[in-house]
Amino acid sequence: MRKKLFIKTWGCQMNVYDSARMADVLAPLGYDRTEDQTQADLIVLNTCHIREKASEKLFSELGRLRAVQTARAAQGVVVTMVVAGCVAQALGEEIARRAPYVGLIVGPQAYHHLPEMLTRAAQQKAGGACVLDTEFPAESKFDFLPQENGNQKGISAFLAVQEGCDRFCSYCVVPYTRGLEYSRPWAALVDEARVLVEGGAKEITLLGQNVNAYHDEASGKRLADVIEKLAAIDGLLRIRYTTSHPLDMNDALIAAHRDVPKLMPFLHLPVQSGSDKILVAMNRKHKADDYRRVVEKLKTAQPKLALSSDFIVGFPAETEEDFEATMQIVRDVTYAQAFSFKYSRRAGTPAAVMPAQVPEEVKEERLARLQALLRQQQTDFNKACVGQKMSVLVENPSRHEGFMFGRSAYMQAVRLKGDSAMEGTEQLVLITRGDPNSLTSEA
Ligand code: 5AD
Ligand code: SF4
């Protein structure tokens, strides 16, 4: 009999991808995904450790799911609970101690071990001990995962091309939770892309914690080569990639923005801060002007390019003047969209023990000012789309009768007139309305 698998995912797109791949690993064991946790036989919580709230959310969610597990036990069903992802990697022992009803704890590099871990958990069920695997195995999980087998449904799919990071920005847990940079072999990526397109994907977003550092040791291929190769796949309409480090933005990749029409003119290029002093302390290894120059080159290659970014406010020793430099780079570059965060101390990272930590109220006040500016830029960008014809990739019916939902080249949510026959097609539509978070075409 088939069993039900419930997966809850927090954090980045890489985690969304990992959840689909975990479902691929578990499918041969008889598990199909369900959205209904009360019917689950196996529950996986795929966690994020990048900022503090995520791990707090894990513990409160575990408490709630404990009740589901107890209710299912009363029906005679043993529900196994799995904690996966970056909190599992960083706090595995603590989770086992605080939530003894968790059966399995698995780090991001070990989820190909899930079937074998489940067997072990079943064997030692009576003892109740948790099975934990947070090793960084010598082998790559990608060599052991089954082929992408339909757990990414839909028009827009993710494809992990590299994982981990060697850059060691001083605030960031990624090099510790995901491990050092690893690029997947080029041929495997192209195969996986073909499978995704055959399964109905029209858009592929290439993923990596530092995606533009992609380099295949054996063939010497870089990210621009992957993009070019994917662009030749019939039926694939759009290509994106995220997240990039400014210093890994090489000339071939910049040229791809000029030469490959399927590569969308929208780029997530985090700068984090506009202050050179803070950028040094962050170990970003570039100055604010280096970033401005990269943006200029990109815009020369692709004049239609729009940008998105990540910002951290209240990094240790950030003064009002440093923060003003961040506001200035936002004014200079202008963003279509952006994410901004208060600096969060992550145990084990160099910045966590830096002197002059910034008080919480100061962080909050600066974040509010930055977000007001970013929101204004996003609204301006959306309003400027009114009256323009834009290409929209139609994904699914909108909640509004007679309308479909899709995305512009710039990832804006667009509501357009039409029906399900449009799903998976690109439509050129006249934008009639621009709101802070979406566009509408009533034409
Ligand atoms: N505190 C706040 N924000 C952080 N980020 C990463 N680590 C931290 C931290 N310790 C942000 C960065 C990164 C994004 C994914 O999360 O802006 O680009
Ligand atoms: Fe973290 Fe990105 Fe810096 Fe790598 S480049 S350490 S993932 S912020």
mmCIF file of C-alpha atoms in Angstrom, residues 2 15 34 44 53 55 96 116 137 182 186 194 264 335 337 365 376 405 409 413 439:
data_model
loop_
_atom_site.group_PDB
_atom_site.id
_atom_site.type_symbol
_atom_site.label_atom_id
_atom_site.label_comp_id
_atom_site.label_asym_id
_atom_site.label_seq_id
_atom_site.Cartn_x
_atom_site.Cartn_y
_atom_site.Cartn_z
ATOM 1 C CA ARG A 2 1.250 3.510 -0.847
ATOM 2 C CA ASN A 15 15.285 23.997 0.198
ATOM 3 C CA THR A 34 0.325 14.912 0.633
ATOM 4 C CA VAL A 44 9.711 15.862 6.966
ATOM 5 C CA LYS A 53 13.447 32.994 13.483
ATOM 6 C CA SER A 55 14.957 27.626 14.187
ATOM 7 C CA ALA A 96 17.358 15.154 19.503
ATOM 8 C CA GLU A 116 18.740 3.387 4.920
ATOM 9 C CA PRO A 137 29.958 12.397 3.068
ATOM 10 C CA TYR A 182 30.596 21.808 -5.035
ATOM 11 C CA TRP A 186 27.737 19.412 -16.514
ATOM 12 C CA ARG A 194 15.682 17.807 -20.345
ATOM 13 C CA MET A 264 15.589 36.707 -18.312
ATOM 14 C CA TYR A 335 16.042 47.903 -7.437
ATOM 15 C CA GLN A 337 12.683 44.199 -5.721
ATOM 16 C CA GLU A 365 14.811 51.692 12.946
ATOM 17 C CA GLN A 376 9.065 52.940 -2.965
ATOM 18 C CA PHE A 405 -1.860 34.233 -12.887
ATOM 19 C CA ALA A 409 10.321 38.611 -17.100
ATOM 20 C CA ALA A 413 3.070 38.650 -10.325
ATOM 21 C CA LEU A 439 0.520 43.989 -12.093
#
